[in-house]
Amino acid sequence: MAFVITSPCKAEKAGECVEVCPVDCIEEGKDMFYIDPDICIDCGACEAVCPVEAIYMEDEVPEEEFEYIALNRKFYEDGIG
């Protein structure tokens, strides 16, 4: 299980999460940031600094944001990230 970045990032794309990640698992995409689930160590550092509260543990993503779980996986499966 890893953290997932959801829709509020699209409007903000602040980047504090990238700066605090101890394992460099967050990459910038065209519209938002993405967390590599294979590298994420579930430390929560990114969640704590997100100014728009866009980051959730995968099993805590709000139902209306479920599509971002799949978008995050697709970003890395398609070799974009």
Short mmCIF file of N, CA, C and O in Angstrom, two decimals:
data_model
loop_
_atom_site.label_atom_id
_atom_site.label_comp_id
_atom_site.label_asym_id
_atom_site.label_seq_id
_atom_site.Cartn_x
_atom_site.Cartn_y
_atom_site.Cartn_z
N MET A 1 0.84 -1.18 0.00
CA MET A 1 0.00 0.00 0.00
C MET A 1 0.88 1.24 0.00
O MET A 1 1.90 1.27 0.66
N ALA A 2 0.46 2.22 -0.74
CA ALA A 2 1.25 3.45 -0.84
C ALA A 2 0.32 4.65 -0.74
O ALA A 2 -0.89 4.50 -0.70
N PHE A 3 0.91 5.81 -0.74
CA PHE A 3 0.13 7.03 -0.76
C PHE A 3 -0.26 7.35 -2.20
O PHE A 3 0.42 6.95 -3.15
N VAL A 4 -1.37 8.07 -2.35
CA VAL A 4 -1.89 8.44 -3.66
C VAL A 4 -2.16 9.95 -3.65
O VAL A 4 -2.71 10.48 -2.69
N ILE A 5 -1.79 10.62 -4.72
CA ILE A 5 -2.08 12.04 -4.86
C ILE A 5 -3.36 12.18 -5.67
O ILE A 5 -3.52 11.54 -6.71
N THR A 6 -4.27 13.03 -5.18
CA THR A 6 -5.59 13.16 -5.79
C THR A 6 -5.80 14.53 -6.43
O THR A 6 -4.87 15.34 -6.52
N SER A 7 -7.03 14.81 -6.85
CA SER A 7 -7.36 15.97 -7.69
C SER A 7 -6.93 17.34 -7.18
O SER A 7 -6.60 18.20 -8.01
N PRO A 8 -6.91 17.63 -5.88
CA PRO A 8 -6.49 18.97 -5.48
C PRO A 8 -5.08 19.34 -5.98
O PRO A 8 -4.76 20.52 -6.14
N CYS A 9 -4.25 18.36 -6.25
CA CYS A 9 -2.90 18.62 -6.76
C CYS A 9 -2.95 19.26 -8.14
O CYS A 9 -2.10 20.08 -8.47
N LYS A 10 -3.95 18.91 -8.93
CA LYS A 10 -4.05 19.45 -10.28
C LYS A 10 -4.17 20.97 -10.26
O LYS A 10 -3.66 21.65 -11.13
N ALA A 11 -4.85 21.50 -9.28
CA ALA A 11 -5.04 22.94 -9.21
C ALA A 11 -3.85 23.65 -8.56
O ALA A 11 -3.61 24.82 -8.79
N GLU A 12 -3.08 22.90 -7.77
CA GLU A 12 -2.01 23.51 -6.98
C GLU A 12 -0.62 23.17 -7.50
O GLU A 12 0.18 24.04 -7.77
N LYS A 13 -0.32 21.85 -7.56
CA LYS A 13 0.97 21.34 -8.01
C LYS A 13 2.13 22.07 -7.32
O LYS A 13 3.04 22.58 -7.95
N ALA A 14 2.03 22.15 -5.98
CA ALA A 14 2.98 22.93 -5.19
C ALA A 14 4.37 22.31 -5.13
O ALA A 14 5.36 23.01 -5.28
N GLY A 15 4.49 21.02 -4.87
CA GLY A 15 5.78 20.36 -4.90
C GLY A 15 6.47 20.18 -3.56
O GLY A 15 7.57 19.62 -3.52
N GLU A 16 5.86 20.62 -2.46
CA GLU A 16 6.48 20.39 -1.16
C GLU A 16 6.69 18.90 -0.89
O GLU A 16 7.66 18.51 -0.26
N CYS A 17 5.79 18.08 -1.43
CA CYS A 17 5.88 16.63 -1.23
C CYS A 17 7.18 16.08 -1.79
O CYS A 17 7.81 15.21 -1.18
N VAL A 18 7.59 16.58 -2.95
CA VAL A 18 8.83 16.11 -3.58
C VAL A 18 10.03 16.44 -2.70
O VAL A 18 10.93 15.61 -2.53
N GLU A 19 10.02 17.62 -2.13
CA GLU A 19 11.14 18.08 -1.31
C GLU A 19 11.34 17.26 -0.05
O GLU A 19 12.47 17.10 0.40
N VAL A 20 10.26 16.73 0.54
CA VAL A 20 10.38 16.01 1.81
C VAL A 20 10.46 14.49 1.67
O VAL A 20 10.77 13.80 2.64
N CYS A 21 10.23 13.96 0.50
CA CYS A 21 10.23 12.51 0.32
C CYS A 21 11.64 11.94 0.51
O CYS A 21 12.55 12.27 -0.24
N PRO A 22 11.82 11.05 1.49
CA PRO A 22 13.15 10.52 1.76
C PRO A 22 13.64 9.48 0.74
O PRO A 22 14.83 9.17 0.71
N VAL A 23 12.74 8.96 -0.09
CA VAL A 23 13.14 7.94 -1.06
C VAL A 23 12.92 8.37 -2.51
O VAL A 23 13.02 7.57 -3.43
N ASP A 24 12.64 9.64 -2.73
CA ASP A 24 12.45 10.20 -4.07
C ASP A 24 11.47 9.40 -4.92
O ASP A 24 11.76 9.04 -6.07
N CYS A 25 10.29 9.11 -4.36
CA CYS A 25 9.31 8.32 -5.10
C CYS A 25 8.22 9.17 -5.76
O CYS A 25 7.30 8.62 -6.34
N ILE A 26 8.33 10.49 -5.69
CA ILE A 26 7.31 11.36 -6.26
C ILE A 26 7.87 12.02 -7.51
O ILE A 26 8.93 12.63 -7.49
N GLU A 27 7.10 11.87 -8.60
CA GLU A 27 7.52 12.45 -9.87
C GLU A 27 6.48 13.41 -10.40
O GLU A 27 5.28 13.23 -10.18
N GLU A 28 6.94 14.40 -11.11
CA GLU A 28 6.04 15.38 -11.70
C GLU A 28 5.54 14.89 -13.05
O GLU A 28 6.31 14.51 -13.92
N GLY A 29 4.22 14.91 -13.19
CA GLY A 29 3.60 14.61 -14.47
C GLY A 29 3.17 15.91 -15.13
O GLY A 29 3.45 17.00 -14.63
N LYS A 30 2.47 15.81 -16.24
CA LYS A 30 2.04 16.99 -16.98
C LYS A 30 1.14 17.89 -16.13
O LYS A 30 1.31 19.11 -16.12
N ASP A 31 0.17 17.28 -15.43
CA ASP A 31 -0.82 18.06 -14.70
C ASP A 31 -0.69 18.01 -13.18
O ASP A 31 -1.29 18.82 -12.49
N MET A 32 0.04 17.03 -12.67
CA MET A 32 0.11 16.83 -11.23
C MET A 32 1.31 15.96 -10.88
O MET A 32 2.04 15.53 -11.77
N PHE A 33 1.49 15.69 -9.60
CA PHE A 33 2.55 14.80 -9.14
C PHE A 33 1.99 13.39 -8.94
O PHE A 33 0.79 13.22 -8.70
N TYR A 34 2.87 12.39 -8.99
CA TYR A 34 2.49 10.99 -8.81
C TYR A 34 3.48 10.31 -7.87
O TYR A 34 4.66 10.64 -7.88
N ILE A 35 2.98 9.34 -7.11
CA ILE A 35 3.81 8.60 -6.17
C ILE A 35 4.01 7.18 -6.68
O ILE A 35 3.04 6.47 -6.96
N ASP A 36 5.26 6.76 -6.82
CA ASP A 36 5.57 5.42 -7.29
C ASP A 36 5.29 4.43 -6.16
O ASP A 36 5.98 4.44 -5.14
N PRO A 37 4.27 3.56 -6.32
CA PRO A 37 3.90 2.65 -5.24
C PRO A 37 4.96 1.59 -4.94
O PRO A 37 4.96 1.01 -3.86
N ASP A 38 5.85 1.35 -5.89
CA ASP A 38 6.91 0.36 -5.67
C ASP A 38 8.06 0.91 -4.85
O ASP A 38 8.87 0.15 -4.31
N ILE A 39 8.17 2.22 -4.76
CA ILE A 39 9.27 2.84 -4.03
C ILE A 39 8.80 3.45 -2.70
O ILE A 39 9.54 3.49 -1.73
N CYS A 40 7.55 3.91 -2.65
CA CYS A 40 7.00 4.56 -1.46
C CYS A 40 7.15 3.67 -0.22
O CYS A 40 6.87 2.47 -0.26
N ILE A 41 7.64 4.27 0.87
CA ILE A 41 7.84 3.52 2.13
C ILE A 41 6.77 3.85 3.17
O ILE A 41 6.90 3.51 4.34
N ASP A 42 5.71 4.53 2.74
CA ASP A 42 4.57 4.84 3.60
C ASP A 42 4.95 5.65 4.83
O ASP A 42 4.37 5.47 5.90
N CYS A 43 5.89 6.55 4.69
CA CYS A 43 6.34 7.33 5.86
C CYS A 43 5.39 8.46 6.21
O CYS A 43 5.36 8.93 7.34
N GLY A 44 4.62 8.96 5.22
CA GLY A 44 3.66 10.02 5.47
C GLY A 44 4.21 11.43 5.42
O GLY A 44 3.48 12.39 5.65
N ALA A 45 5.49 11.58 5.11
CA ALA A 45 6.08 12.92 5.07
C ALA A 45 5.38 13.80 4.04
O ALA A 45 5.12 14.98 4.28
N CYS A 46 5.04 13.23 2.90
CA CYS A 46 4.39 13.99 1.84
C CYS A 46 2.99 14.45 2.25
O CYS A 46 2.60 15.59 2.00
N GLU A 47 2.27 13.57 2.88
CA GLU A 47 0.91 13.90 3.31
C GLU A 47 0.91 15.07 4.28
O GLU A 47 0.06 15.97 4.21
N ALA A 48 1.86 15.09 5.18
CA ALA A 48 1.93 16.12 6.21
C ALA A 48 2.20 17.52 5.66
O ALA A 48 1.77 18.51 6.24
N VAL A 49 2.90 17.62 4.53
CA VAL A 49 3.27 18.94 4.00
C VAL A 49 2.41 19.42 2.84
O VAL A 49 2.55 20.56 2.40
N CYS A 50 1.51 18.61 2.35
CA CYS A 50 0.69 18.99 1.20
C CYS A 50 -0.24 20.15 1.58
O CYS A 50 -1.09 19.99 2.45
N PRO A 51 -0.08 21.30 0.92
CA PRO A 51 -0.88 22.48 1.30
C PRO A 51 -2.35 22.38 0.92
O PRO A 51 -3.17 23.15 1.42
N VAL A 52 -2.71 21.44 0.05
CA VAL A 52 -4.11 21.31 -0.39
C VAL A 52 -4.73 19.98 0.02
O VAL A 52 -5.81 19.62 -0.44
N GLU A 53 -4.04 19.23 0.88
CA GLU A 53 -4.53 17.93 1.39
C GLU A 53 -4.95 17.00 0.26
O GLU A 53 -6.03 16.42 0.27
N ALA A 54 -4.07 16.84 -0.72
CA ALA A 54 -4.34 16.00 -1.89
C ALA A 54 -3.82 14.58 -1.72
O ALA A 54 -4.08 13.74 -2.57
N ILE A 55 -3.08 14.29 -0.65
CA ILE A 55 -2.40 13.00 -0.51
C ILE A 55 -3.06 12.16 0.57
O ILE A 55 -3.28 12.61 1.69
N TYR A 56 -3.36 10.90 0.19
CA TYR A 56 -4.01 9.95 1.09
C TYR A 56 -3.33 8.59 1.00
O TYR A 56 -2.80 8.23 -0.06
N MET A 57 -3.43 7.82 2.09
CA MET A 57 -3.09 6.40 1.99
C MET A 57 -4.09 5.79 1.02
O MET A 57 -5.25 6.20 0.99
N GLU A 58 -3.66 4.82 0.24
CA GLU A 58 -4.53 4.26 -0.79
C GLU A 58 -5.87 3.79 -0.25
O GLU A 58 -6.91 4.02 -0.86
N ASP A 59 -5.89 3.18 0.92
CA ASP A 59 -7.15 2.67 1.47
C ASP A 59 -7.98 3.76 2.16
O ASP A 59 -9.07 3.48 2.67
N GLU A 60 -7.50 5.01 2.13
CA GLU A 60 -8.24 6.12 2.73
C GLU A 60 -8.65 7.18 1.70
O GLU A 60 -9.18 8.22 2.05
N VAL A 61 -8.41 6.89 0.42
CA VAL A 61 -8.78 7.83 -0.64
C VAL A 61 -10.31 7.96 -0.65
O VAL A 61 -11.01 6.95 -0.67
N PRO A 62 -10.83 9.19 -0.63
CA PRO A 62 -12.29 9.38 -0.68
C PRO A 62 -12.88 8.76 -1.95
O PRO A 62 -12.24 8.77 -3.01
N GLU A 63 -14.08 8.25 -1.83
CA GLU A 63 -14.72 7.55 -2.94
C GLU A 63 -14.73 8.39 -4.22
O GLU A 63 -14.49 7.87 -5.31
N GLU A 64 -14.98 9.68 -4.09
CA GLU A 64 -15.04 10.54 -5.28
C GLU A 64 -13.67 10.75 -5.93
O GLU A 64 -13.57 11.30 -7.01
N GLU A 65 -12.62 10.27 -5.28
CA GLU A 65 -11.25 10.40 -5.80
C GLU A 65 -10.65 9.05 -6.23
O GLU A 65 -9.47 8.99 -6.57
N PHE A 66 -11.44 7.99 -6.21
CA PHE A 66 -10.94 6.64 -6.53
C PHE A 66 -10.22 6.57 -7.87
O PHE A 66 -9.28 5.81 -8.04
N GLU A 67 -10.66 7.37 -8.84
CA GLU A 67 -10.03 7.32 -10.17
C GLU A 67 -8.54 7.64 -10.10
O GLU A 67 -7.77 7.22 -10.96
N TYR A 68 -8.12 8.39 -9.08
CA TYR A 68 -6.71 8.77 -8.96
C TYR A 68 -5.83 7.61 -8.53
O TYR A 68 -4.63 7.62 -8.79
N ILE A 69 -6.41 6.60 -7.92
CA ILE A 69 -5.64 5.39 -7.60
C ILE A 69 -5.21 4.74 -8.91
O ILE A 69 -4.03 4.41 -9.10
N ALA A 70 -6.15 4.60 -9.83
CA ALA A 70 -5.84 4.00 -11.14
C ALA A 70 -4.92 4.90 -11.97
O ALA A 70 -4.01 4.41 -12.64
N LEU A 71 -5.16 6.21 -11.92
CA LEU A 71 -4.30 7.13 -12.69
C LEU A 71 -2.86 7.07 -12.21
O LEU A 71 -1.92 7.12 -13.01
N ASN A 72 -2.66 6.95 -10.90
CA ASN A 72 -1.32 6.85 -10.35
C ASN A 72 -0.63 5.58 -10.84
O ASN A 72 0.51 5.61 -11.29
N ARG A 73 -1.33 4.46 -10.76
CA ARG A 73 -0.75 3.19 -11.24
C ARG A 73 -0.41 3.26 -12.72
O ARG A 73 0.64 2.82 -13.15
N LYS A 74 -1.35 3.81 -13.50
CA LYS A 74 -1.16 3.90 -14.95
C LYS A 74 0.06 4.75 -15.30
O LYS A 74 0.80 4.43 -16.22
N PHE A 75 0.27 5.81 -14.55
CA PHE A 75 1.43 6.69 -14.78
C PHE A 75 2.72 5.88 -14.77
O PHE A 75 3.60 6.07 -15.61
N TYR A 76 2.84 4.96 -13.84
CA TYR A 76 4.07 4.17 -13.73
C TYR A 76 4.05 2.92 -14.59
O TYR A 76 5.08 2.52 -15.14
N GLU A 77 2.90 2.30 -14.79
CA GLU A 77 2.81 1.11 -15.63
C GLU A 77 3.08 1.43 -17.09
O GLU A 77 3.64 0.62 -17.82
N ASP A 78 2.65 2.62 -17.52
CA ASP A 78 2.86 3.01 -18.91
C ASP A 78 4.26 3.54 -19.18
O ASP A 78 4.58 3.95 -20.28
N GLY A 79 5.07 3.56 -18.13
CA GLY A 79 6.44 4.03 -18.29
C GLY A 79 6.57 5.53 -18.41
O GLY A 79 7.58 6.04 -18.85
N ILE A 80 5.50 6.24 -18.02
CA ILE A 80 5.55 7.70 -18.08
C ILE A 80 6.46 8.22 -16.99
O ILE A 80 7.21 9.14 -17.17
N GLY A 81 6.33 7.58 -15.81
CA GLY A 81 7.09 8.03 -14.65
C GLY A 81 8.46 7.43 -14.61
O GLY A 81 8.88 6.67 -15.40
#
